[in-house]
Amino acid sequence: MSTAMAHALNEGLRSVMEEDPKVLLIGEDIGRLGGVFRVTDGLQKDFGDARVVDSPLGEAGIVGSAIGLAMAGYRPVCEIQFDGFVFPAMNQIITQLAKYRHRSEGTVTLPVVIRIPVGGGIGAIEHHSESPEAYFAHTAGLRVVSPSSAQEAYDLIRMAVRSDDPVIFLEPKHNYWLKGEIDRAATPAPFGSAQVVRPGDDLTLVTYGALVPTAVKVAAAAAEDGRSVEVIDLRSLSPIDDATIFASVERTGRLVVAHEASQTAGLGAEIAARVQDAMFYSLEAPVIRVTGYDTPYPASRLEGDWLPGLDRILDAIDRSFTY
Amino acid sequence: MTDDLFSLLSPEGVLSDSADASVDLRGMFSDMVMSRRIDTEAIALQRQGELGLWASLLGQEGAQVGAGRALRPRDVAFPTYREHGVAWCRGVDPVSLLGLFRGTTLGGWDPTTNNFNLYTLVIGAQTLHAVGYAMGIVRDGDVGTGDPDRDRAVLVFLGDGALSEGETNEAFVWAAAQNLPIVFFCQNNQWAISAPYSVQSRVPVAQRAQGFGFRGVRVDGNDVVASHAATVEALEHARAGNGPTLIEAFTYRRNPHTTSDDDGRYREGAVTDDWTTLDPIERLRTHLTGIGTGEEFFAGVAAEEADLSERLRAGCRALPDPSPESPFLHTYVDMPADLEQQMHDHVEYVAAGEVDPA
């Protein structure tokens, strides 16, 4: 039976809560409402309001109290309602959560997960379509992951909650209702590894989160032009799985990176830098980025053209083959 | 200025009849003297170039020792960066307080050993950690059982400047709504670096608690006995499941904010002199002397103080420099491969720069 990504997250959370009584959820409207995207639907009913905590409205409070709960031996999973609302919590995330283990020389670990619905393409109003991943990936001490499918969501949320390192868990809301089969018994790939979603030989297309289904469509379209595109879903944005990317680029010689977030100092720049540093003599063409623009996220009537779509990515692939 | 404050030991050294007769006044005196000595030695070490910075507690020993001595072993304290006296009461090795300021560490002690968390430099951030910890205590069922070996509470320290931070106000909201076992201990030393309390508020600190729905207590922070009694009561209240208290220990920061600060630019020395006459240590010394405490007690404290200063001076210089790989080792539980590579390269780079002693 196929499952939507939002349901897979719900199921993953439920399973880790059953396995470990120290896991608890904390966020705005996650209890009776089940979260604005219903990811926590039914969990308060089954686990009680001490384990599924409807918090006051205050993002710093959600993350700050999760830090204290972790110090007291709990494994809190925070929900931030929307990407654009994580910024009031950035102080707690960057100056406290990311650094306390280091400061305590490993004597205090903070197994905190922060779930954030991210990205655009759903016709939302302002502050509801942001892609803040680079802020987190830039901060040492945090792990940043983003699932793109139901199976990954199920596996990744379970691994994130079990991780002793703080995890920023970015949920592409565009994919919440995408359905897929889940194999609950399968052994998931290691936490922190990328995945080759579709193999190919002529060009490597790296992306993550919301754009993975688009990238697969791009590869199918490129195949009609006789180009074999390998699609890699990063899944882990920090650390980045260099080995998987490098192995692919070594074979294909060409790399396009696509993401919704603005271009400057985004993850695409990071991946391009790593590949040119390590793979200079394997490259047949410069690394090309297809990204959101260096503007505020636009009013939603414009987002269809603003977001990297099939045609922009295909154009970038064409450009790669002009070298 | 101090008329409306809860006080038990007057500036003249007269102890109120309502003070708890079982309180260890000599122990409090000794703890205040040692706290001040840590401070004095650290300032001297900073002047000698051994520390990069020091945040002085001068004048706040009464508030800190009063609060610190109210803690039970299972209670947990969350300090700012000025709680050297609380650290002393908690049994933290005073030499380890110096590492952060010397630059040998970003922490300095294991927070789980003494239930005394690491210093927090970002103003007010620790108030929310304390809230979360108190939520954990509630979930552990360690509150309101009536068993003194089981019930616990959290004591979180903040300064008057922290009251202007959003996060502190969030902490108040959360603590009140959930009736958490937490005591907010605000040392109102009247200065947030150069900003006087009047820049931040039109009401006394303690009065603010009412707006959040819990108790506010205003205590003479230069009175160690009153500070102690108020904190003991507030912690009992919290452990019993009756919720939070905000204690305002009204006091004065007699030294600059840190050794890098120039307080002559923003305040009059005469005011500081006035507060010197309210000194918490001299007040208790006067009382102890008045009730016939023998000279041998004070001589014993002085000898211990001399030992402490010796230990601090030697200990500071002996603090080991961290190894080149140490920043890498504790950043993640599971070190990513690319970070491991960075560590490897860095260690090699540093090693290549070493001069062979032969």
mmCIF file with all atom_site columns, C-alpha atoms in Angstrom, chain A residues 160-303:
data_model
loop_
_atom_site.group_PDB
_atom_site.id
_atom_site.type_symbol
_atom_site.label_atom_id
_atom_site.label_alt_id
_atom_site.label_comp_id
_atom_site.label_asym_id
_atom_site.label_entity_id
_atom_site.label_seq_id
_atom_site.pdbx_PDB_ins_code
_atom_site.Cartn_x
_atom_site.Cartn_y
_atom_site.Cartn_z
_atom_site.occupancy
_atom_site.B_iso_or_equiv
_atom_site.pdbx_formal_charge
_atom_site.auth_seq_id
_atom_site.auth_comp_id
_atom_site.auth_asym_id
_atom_site.auth_atom_id
_atom_site.pdbx_PDB_model_num
ATOM 1   C CA . ALA A 1 160 ? 17.450 11.392 13.161  1.00 0.00 ? 160 ALA A CA 1
ATOM 2   C CA . VAL A 1 161 ? 15.680 10.706 16.445  1.00 0.00 ? 161 VAL A CA 1
ATOM 3   C CA . ARG A 1 162 ? 18.195 8.012  17.320  1.00 0.00 ? 162 ARG A CA 1
ATOM 4   C CA . SER A 1 163 ? 21.154 10.249 16.471  1.00 0.00 ? 163 SER A CA 1
ATOM 5   C CA . ASP A 1 164 ? 23.018 11.675 19.448  1.00 0.00 ? 164 ASP A CA 1
ATOM 6   C CA . ASP A 1 165 ? 23.983 14.719 17.389  1.00 0.00 ? 165 ASP A CA 1
ATOM 7   C CA . PRO A 1 166 ? 21.473 17.554 16.914  1.00 0.00 ? 166 PRO A CA 1
ATOM 8   C CA . VAL A 1 167 ? 19.641 17.131 13.605  1.00 0.00 ? 167 VAL A CA 1
ATOM 9   C CA . ILE A 1 168 ? 17.914 19.770 11.510  1.00 0.00 ? 168 ILE A CA 1
ATOM 10  C CA . PHE A 1 169 ? 15.264 17.799 9.663   1.00 0.00 ? 169 PHE A CA 1
ATOM 11  C CA . LEU A 1 170 ? 13.979 19.651 6.616   1.00 0.00 ? 170 LEU A CA 1
ATOM 12  C CA . GLU A 1 171 ? 10.687 18.401 5.218   1.00 0.00 ? 171 GLU A CA 1
ATOM 13  C CA . PRO A 1 172 ? 9.943  19.577 1.670   1.00 0.00 ? 172 PRO A CA 1
ATOM 14  C CA . LYS A 1 173 ? 6.292  20.462 1.999   1.00 0.00 ? 173 LYS A CA 1
ATOM 15  C CA . HIS A 1 174 ? 5.842  20.189 -1.764  1.00 0.00 ? 174 HIS A CA 1
ATOM 16  C CA . ASN A 1 175 ? 6.395  16.445 -1.342  1.00 0.00 ? 175 ASN A CA 1
ATOM 17  C CA . TYR A 1 176 ? 4.266  15.868 1.783   1.00 0.00 ? 176 TYR A CA 1
ATOM 18  C CA . TRP A 1 177 ? 1.462  14.274 -0.191  1.00 0.00 ? 177 TRP A CA 1
ATOM 19  C CA . LEU A 1 178 ? 3.614  12.379 -2.699  1.00 0.00 ? 178 LEU A CA 1
ATOM 20  C CA . LYS A 1 179 ? 2.942  8.700  -2.225  1.00 0.00 ? 179 LYS A CA 1
ATOM 21  C CA . GLY A 1 180 ? 5.314  5.800  -2.345  1.00 0.00 ? 180 GLY A CA 1
ATOM 22  C CA . GLU A 1 181 ? 5.790  2.299  -1.046  1.00 0.00 ? 181 GLU A CA 1
ATOM 23  C CA . ILE A 1 182 ? 7.531  1.885  2.295   1.00 0.00 ? 182 ILE A CA 1
ATOM 24  C CA . ASP A 1 183 ? 9.564  -1.171 3.146   1.00 0.00 ? 183 ASP A CA 1
ATOM 25  C CA . ARG A 1 184 ? 9.600  -0.987 6.948   1.00 0.00 ? 184 ARG A CA 1
ATOM 26  C CA . ALA A 1 185 ? 11.805 -4.041 7.290   1.00 0.00 ? 185 ALA A CA 1
ATOM 27  C CA . ALA A 1 186 ? 14.534 -2.903 4.906   1.00 0.00 ? 186 ALA A CA 1
ATOM 28  C CA . THR A 1 187 ? 17.904 -1.930 6.321   1.00 0.00 ? 187 THR A CA 1
ATOM 29  C CA . PRO A 1 188 ? 18.243 1.760  5.489   1.00 0.00 ? 188 PRO A CA 1
ATOM 30  C CA . ALA A 1 189 ? 21.400 3.228  3.997   1.00 0.00 ? 189 ALA A CA 1
ATOM 31  C CA . PRO A 1 190 ? 23.700 4.776  6.608   1.00 0.00 ? 190 PRO A CA 1
ATOM 32  C CA . PHE A 1 191 ? 22.712 8.143  8.053   1.00 0.00 ? 191 PHE A CA 1
ATOM 33  C CA . GLY A 1 192 ? 24.597 10.809 6.132   1.00 0.00 ? 192 GLY A CA 1
ATOM 34  C CA . SER A 1 193 ? 24.715 9.051  2.781   1.00 0.00 ? 193 SER A CA 1
ATOM 35  C CA . ALA A 1 194 ? 23.428 10.251 -0.580  1.00 0.00 ? 194 ALA A CA 1
ATOM 36  C CA . GLN A 1 195 ? 21.420 8.021  -2.874  1.00 0.00 ? 195 GLN A CA 1
ATOM 37  C CA . VAL A 1 196 ? 21.611 7.437  -6.601  1.00 0.00 ? 196 VAL A CA 1
ATOM 38  C CA . VAL A 1 197 ? 17.946 7.729  -7.524  1.00 0.00 ? 197 VAL A CA 1
ATOM 39  C CA . ARG A 1 198 ? 18.430 7.034  -11.204 1.00 0.00 ? 198 ARG A CA 1
ATOM 40  C CA . PRO A 1 199 ? 21.683 5.791  -12.716 1.00 0.00 ? 199 PRO A CA 1
ATOM 41  C CA . GLY A 1 200 ? 23.180 7.415  -15.778 1.00 0.00 ? 200 GLY A CA 1
ATOM 42  C CA . ASP A 1 201 ? 26.483 7.842  -17.631 1.00 0.00 ? 201 ASP A CA 1
ATOM 43  C CA . ASP A 1 202 ? 26.648 11.229 -19.326 1.00 0.00 ? 202 ASP A CA 1
ATOM 44  C CA . LEU A 1 203 ? 25.967 13.830 -16.637 1.00 0.00 ? 203 LEU A CA 1
ATOM 45  C CA . THR A 1 204 ? 25.422 13.913 -12.876 1.00 0.00 ? 204 THR A CA 1
ATOM 46  C CA . LEU A 1 205 ? 22.468 15.895 -11.542 1.00 0.00 ? 205 LEU A CA 1
ATOM 47  C CA . VAL A 1 206 ? 22.651 16.481 -7.780  1.00 0.00 ? 206 VAL A CA 1
ATOM 48  C CA . THR A 1 207 ? 19.668 17.760 -5.833  1.00 0.00 ? 207 THR A CA 1
ATOM 49  C CA . TYR A 1 208 ? 17.635 17.082 -2.688  1.00 0.00 ? 208 TYR A CA 1
ATOM 50  C CA . GLY A 1 209 ? 14.224 17.477 -1.114  1.00 0.00 ? 209 GLY A CA 1
ATOM 51  C CA . ALA A 1 210 ? 11.465 18.968 -3.217  1.00 0.00 ? 210 ALA A CA 1
ATOM 52  C CA . LEU A 1 211 ? 13.411 18.896 -6.484  1.00 0.00 ? 211 LEU A CA 1
ATOM 53  C CA . VAL A 1 212 ? 14.178 15.179 -6.536  1.00 0.00 ? 212 VAL A CA 1
ATOM 54  C CA . PRO A 1 213 ? 10.958 14.199 -8.371  1.00 0.00 ? 213 PRO A CA 1
ATOM 55  C CA . THR A 1 214 ? 11.610 17.053 -10.823 1.00 0.00 ? 214 THR A CA 1
ATOM 56  C CA . ALA A 1 215 ? 15.151 15.789 -11.378 1.00 0.00 ? 215 ALA A CA 1
ATOM 57  C CA . VAL A 1 216 ? 13.858 12.330 -12.198 1.00 0.00 ? 216 VAL A CA 1
ATOM 58  C CA . LYS A 1 217 ? 11.537 13.873 -14.797 1.00 0.00 ? 217 LYS A CA 1
ATOM 59  C CA . VAL A 1 218 ? 14.474 15.855 -16.158 1.00 0.00 ? 218 VAL A CA 1
ATOM 60  C CA . ALA A 1 219 ? 16.466 12.661 -16.551 1.00 0.00 ? 219 ALA A CA 1
ATOM 61  C CA . ALA A 1 220 ? 13.587 11.032 -18.424 1.00 0.00 ? 220 ALA A CA 1
ATOM 62  C CA . ALA A 1 221 ? 13.289 14.040 -20.729 1.00 0.00 ? 221 ALA A CA 1
ATOM 63  C CA . ALA A 1 222 ? 17.048 14.102 -21.321 1.00 0.00 ? 222 ALA A CA 1
ATOM 64  C CA . ALA A 1 223 ? 16.960 10.415 -22.178 1.00 0.00 ? 223 ALA A CA 1
ATOM 65  C CA . GLU A 1 224 ? 14.679 11.278 -25.071 1.00 0.00 ? 224 GLU A CA 1
ATOM 66  C CA . ASP A 1 225 ? 17.509 13.455 -26.378 1.00 0.00 ? 225 ASP A CA 1
ATOM 67  C CA . GLY A 1 226 ? 19.878 10.546 -25.975 1.00 0.00 ? 226 GLY A CA 1
ATOM 68  C CA . ARG A 1 227 ? 21.552 11.822 -22.801 1.00 0.00 ? 227 ARG A CA 1
ATOM 69  C CA . SER A 1 228 ? 21.925 9.537  -19.836 1.00 0.00 ? 228 SER A CA 1
ATOM 70  C CA . VAL A 1 229 ? 21.583 11.617 -16.639 1.00 0.00 ? 229 VAL A CA 1
ATOM 71  C CA . GLU A 1 230 ? 22.427 10.199 -13.232 1.00 0.00 ? 230 GLU A CA 1
ATOM 72  C CA . VAL A 1 231 ? 20.280 11.704 -10.467 1.00 0.00 ? 231 VAL A CA 1
ATOM 73  C CA . ILE A 1 232 ? 21.682 11.877 -6.950  1.00 0.00 ? 232 ILE A CA 1
ATOM 74  C CA . ASP A 1 233 ? 19.493 12.747 -3.984  1.00 0.00 ? 233 ASP A CA 1
ATOM 75  C CA . LEU A 1 234 ? 21.806 14.188 -1.335  1.00 0.00 ? 234 LEU A CA 1
ATOM 76  C CA . ARG A 1 235 ? 19.490 13.386 1.609   1.00 0.00 ? 235 ARG A CA 1
ATOM 77  C CA . SER A 1 236 ? 22.224 14.575 3.961   1.00 0.00 ? 236 SER A CA 1
ATOM 78  C CA . LEU A 1 237 ? 23.060 18.251 3.447   1.00 0.00 ? 237 LEU A CA 1
ATOM 79  C CA . SER A 1 238 ? 25.572 18.239 6.289   1.00 0.00 ? 238 SER A CA 1
ATOM 80  C CA . PRO A 1 239 ? 27.712 16.281 6.110   1.00 0.00 ? 239 PRO A CA 1
ATOM 81  C CA . ILE A 1 240 ? 27.709 16.009 2.324   1.00 0.00 ? 240 ILE A CA 1
ATOM 82  C CA . ASP A 1 241 ? 28.389 12.527 0.984   1.00 0.00 ? 241 ASP A CA 1
ATOM 83  C CA . ASP A 1 242 ? 31.363 13.439 -1.196  1.00 0.00 ? 242 ASP A CA 1
ATOM 84  C CA . ALA A 1 243 ? 32.170 9.850  -2.110  1.00 0.00 ? 243 ALA A CA 1
ATOM 85  C CA . THR A 1 244 ? 28.884 9.211  -3.909  1.00 0.00 ? 244 THR A CA 1
ATOM 86  C CA . ILE A 1 245 ? 29.106 12.506 -5.836  1.00 0.00 ? 245 ILE A CA 1
ATOM 87  C CA . PHE A 1 246 ? 32.761 12.084 -6.732  1.00 0.00 ? 246 PHE A CA 1
ATOM 88  C CA . ALA A 1 247 ? 32.282 8.511  -7.957  1.00 0.00 ? 247 ALA A CA 1
ATOM 89  C CA . SER A 1 248 ? 29.458 9.657  -10.205 1.00 0.00 ? 248 SER A CA 1
ATOM 90  C CA . VAL A 1 249 ? 31.298 12.686 -11.598 1.00 0.00 ? 249 VAL A CA 1
ATOM 91  C CA . GLU A 1 250 ? 34.356 10.582 -12.255 1.00 0.00 ? 250 GLU A CA 1
ATOM 92  C CA . ARG A 1 251 ? 32.250 8.498  -14.649 1.00 0.00 ? 251 ARG A CA 1
ATOM 93  C CA . THR A 1 252 ? 30.102 11.240 -16.194 1.00 0.00 ? 252 THR A CA 1
ATOM 94  C CA . GLY A 1 253 ? 32.520 14.196 -16.234 1.00 0.00 ? 253 GLY A CA 1
ATOM 95  C CA . ARG A 1 254 ? 29.650 16.667 -15.925 1.00 0.00 ? 254 ARG A CA 1
ATOM 96  C CA . LEU A 1 255 ? 27.763 18.044 -12.945 1.00 0.00 ? 255 LEU A CA 1
ATOM 97  C CA . VAL A 1 256 ? 24.627 20.142 -12.530 1.00 0.00 ? 256 VAL A CA 1
ATOM 98  C CA . VAL A 1 257 ? 23.425 21.021 -9.029  1.00 0.00 ? 257 VAL A CA 1
ATOM 99  C CA . ALA A 1 258 ? 19.838 22.163 -8.479  1.00 0.00 ? 258 ALA A CA 1
ATOM 100 C CA . HIS A 1 259 ? 18.122 23.609 -5.420  1.00 0.00 ? 259 HIS A CA 1
ATOM 101 C CA . GLU A 1 260 ? 15.322 26.014 -4.567  1.00 0.00 ? 260 GLU A CA 1
ATOM 102 C CA . ALA A 1 261 ? 17.393 28.138 -2.207  1.00 0.00 ? 261 ALA A CA 1
ATOM 103 C CA . SER A 1 262 ? 19.039 31.331 -3.460  1.00 0.00 ? 262 SER A CA 1
ATOM 104 C CA . GLN A 1 263 ? 22.243 30.886 -5.408  1.00 0.00 ? 263 GLN A CA 1
ATOM 105 C CA . THR A 1 264 ? 24.869 32.886 -3.531  1.00 0.00 ? 264 THR A CA 1
ATOM 106 C CA . ALA A 1 265 ? 26.634 30.912 -0.809  1.00 0.00 ? 265 ALA A CA 1
ATOM 107 C CA . GLY A 1 266 ? 24.096 28.129 -1.209  1.00 0.00 ? 266 GLY A CA 1
ATOM 108 C CA . LEU A 1 267 ? 24.772 24.392 -1.076  1.00 0.00 ? 267 LEU A CA 1
ATOM 109 C CA . GLY A 1 268 ? 25.303 24.363 -4.844  1.00 0.00 ? 268 GLY A CA 1
ATOM 110 C CA . ALA A 1 269 ? 28.353 26.561 -4.374  1.00 0.00 ? 269 ALA A CA 1
ATOM 111 C CA . GLU A 1 270 ? 29.681 24.185 -1.751  1.00 0.00 ? 270 GLU A CA 1
ATOM 112 C CA . ILE A 1 271 ? 29.228 21.121 -3.934  1.00 0.00 ? 271 ILE A CA 1
ATOM 113 C CA . ALA A 1 272 ? 30.758 22.863 -6.952  1.00 0.00 ? 272 ALA A CA 1
ATOM 114 C CA . ALA A 1 273 ? 33.788 23.846 -4.895  1.00 0.00 ? 273 ALA A CA 1
ATOM 115 C CA . ARG A 1 274 ? 34.290 20.352 -3.538  1.00 0.00 ? 274 ARG A CA 1
ATOM 116 C CA . VAL A 1 275 ? 34.016 18.751 -6.953  1.00 0.00 ? 275 VAL A CA 1
ATOM 117 C CA . GLN A 1 276 ? 36.403 21.140 -8.692  1.00 0.00 ? 276 GLN A CA 1
ATOM 118 C CA . ASP A 1 277 ? 38.891 20.702 -5.848  1.00 0.00 ? 277 ASP A CA 1
ATOM 119 C CA . ALA A 1 278 ? 38.849 16.914 -5.913  1.00 0.00 ? 278 ALA A CA 1
ATOM 120 C CA . MET A 1 279 ? 37.779 16.122 -9.478  1.00 0.00 ? 279 MET A CA 1
ATOM 121 C CA . PHE A 1 280 ? 39.351 18.857 -11.596 1.00 0.00 ? 280 PHE A CA 1
ATOM 122 C CA . TYR A 1 281 ? 40.845 16.508 -14.155 1.00 0.00 ? 281 TYR A CA 1
ATOM 123 C CA . SER A 1 282 ? 37.650 14.461 -14.446 1.00 0.00 ? 282 SER A CA 1
ATOM 124 C CA . LEU A 1 283 ? 35.479 17.409 -15.403 1.00 0.00 ? 283 LEU A CA 1
ATOM 125 C CA . GLU A 1 284 ? 34.545 17.958 -19.033 1.00 0.00 ? 284 GLU A CA 1
ATOM 126 C CA . ALA A 1 285 ? 32.630 21.144 -18.233 1.00 0.00 ? 285 ALA A CA 1
ATOM 127 C CA . PRO A 1 286 ? 32.264 23.631 -15.409 1.00 0.00 ? 286 PRO A CA 1
ATOM 128 C CA . VAL A 1 287 ? 29.861 22.760 -12.625 1.00 0.00 ? 287 VAL A CA 1
ATOM 129 C CA . ILE A 1 288 ? 26.560 24.511 -13.304 1.00 0.00 ? 288 ILE A CA 1
ATOM 130 C CA . ARG A 1 289 ? 24.045 25.593 -10.678 1.00 0.00 ? 289 ARG A CA 1
ATOM 131 C CA . VAL A 1 290 ? 20.287 25.886 -11.177 1.00 0.00 ? 290 VAL A CA 1
ATOM 132 C CA . THR A 1 291 ? 18.817 27.614 -8.164  1.00 0.00 ? 291 THR A CA 1
ATOM 133 C CA . GLY A 1 292 ? 16.357 30.108 -6.827  1.00 0.00 ? 292 GLY A CA 1
ATOM 134 C CA . TYR A 1 293 ? 17.455 33.662 -7.449  1.00 0.00 ? 293 TYR A CA 1
ATOM 135 C CA . ASP A 1 294 ? 19.195 36.043 -5.041  1.00 0.00 ? 294 ASP A CA 1
ATOM 136 C CA . THR A 1 295 ? 15.912 37.734 -4.215  1.00 0.00 ? 295 THR A CA 1
ATOM 137 C CA . PRO A 1 296 ? 13.373 37.358 -1.464  1.00 0.00 ? 296 PRO A CA 1
ATOM 138 C CA . TYR A 1 297 ? 11.131 34.413 -2.199  1.00 0.00 ? 297 TYR A CA 1
ATOM 139 C CA . PRO A 1 298 ? 8.578  35.891 -4.586  1.00 0.00 ? 298 PRO A CA 1
ATOM 140 C CA . ALA A 1 299 ? 4.829  36.300 -4.252  1.00 0.00 ? 299 ALA A CA 1
ATOM 141 C CA . SER A 1 300 ? 3.381  32.897 -5.033  1.00 0.00 ? 300 SER A CA 1
ATOM 142 C CA . ARG A 1 301 ? 1.851  33.931 -8.363  1.00 0.00 ? 301 ARG A CA 1
ATOM 143 C CA . LEU A 1 302 ? 5.423  34.144 -9.600  1.00 0.00 ? 302 LEU A CA 1
ATOM 144 C CA . GLU A 1 303 ? 6.902  31.079 -7.955  1.00 0.00 ? 303 GLU A CA 1
#
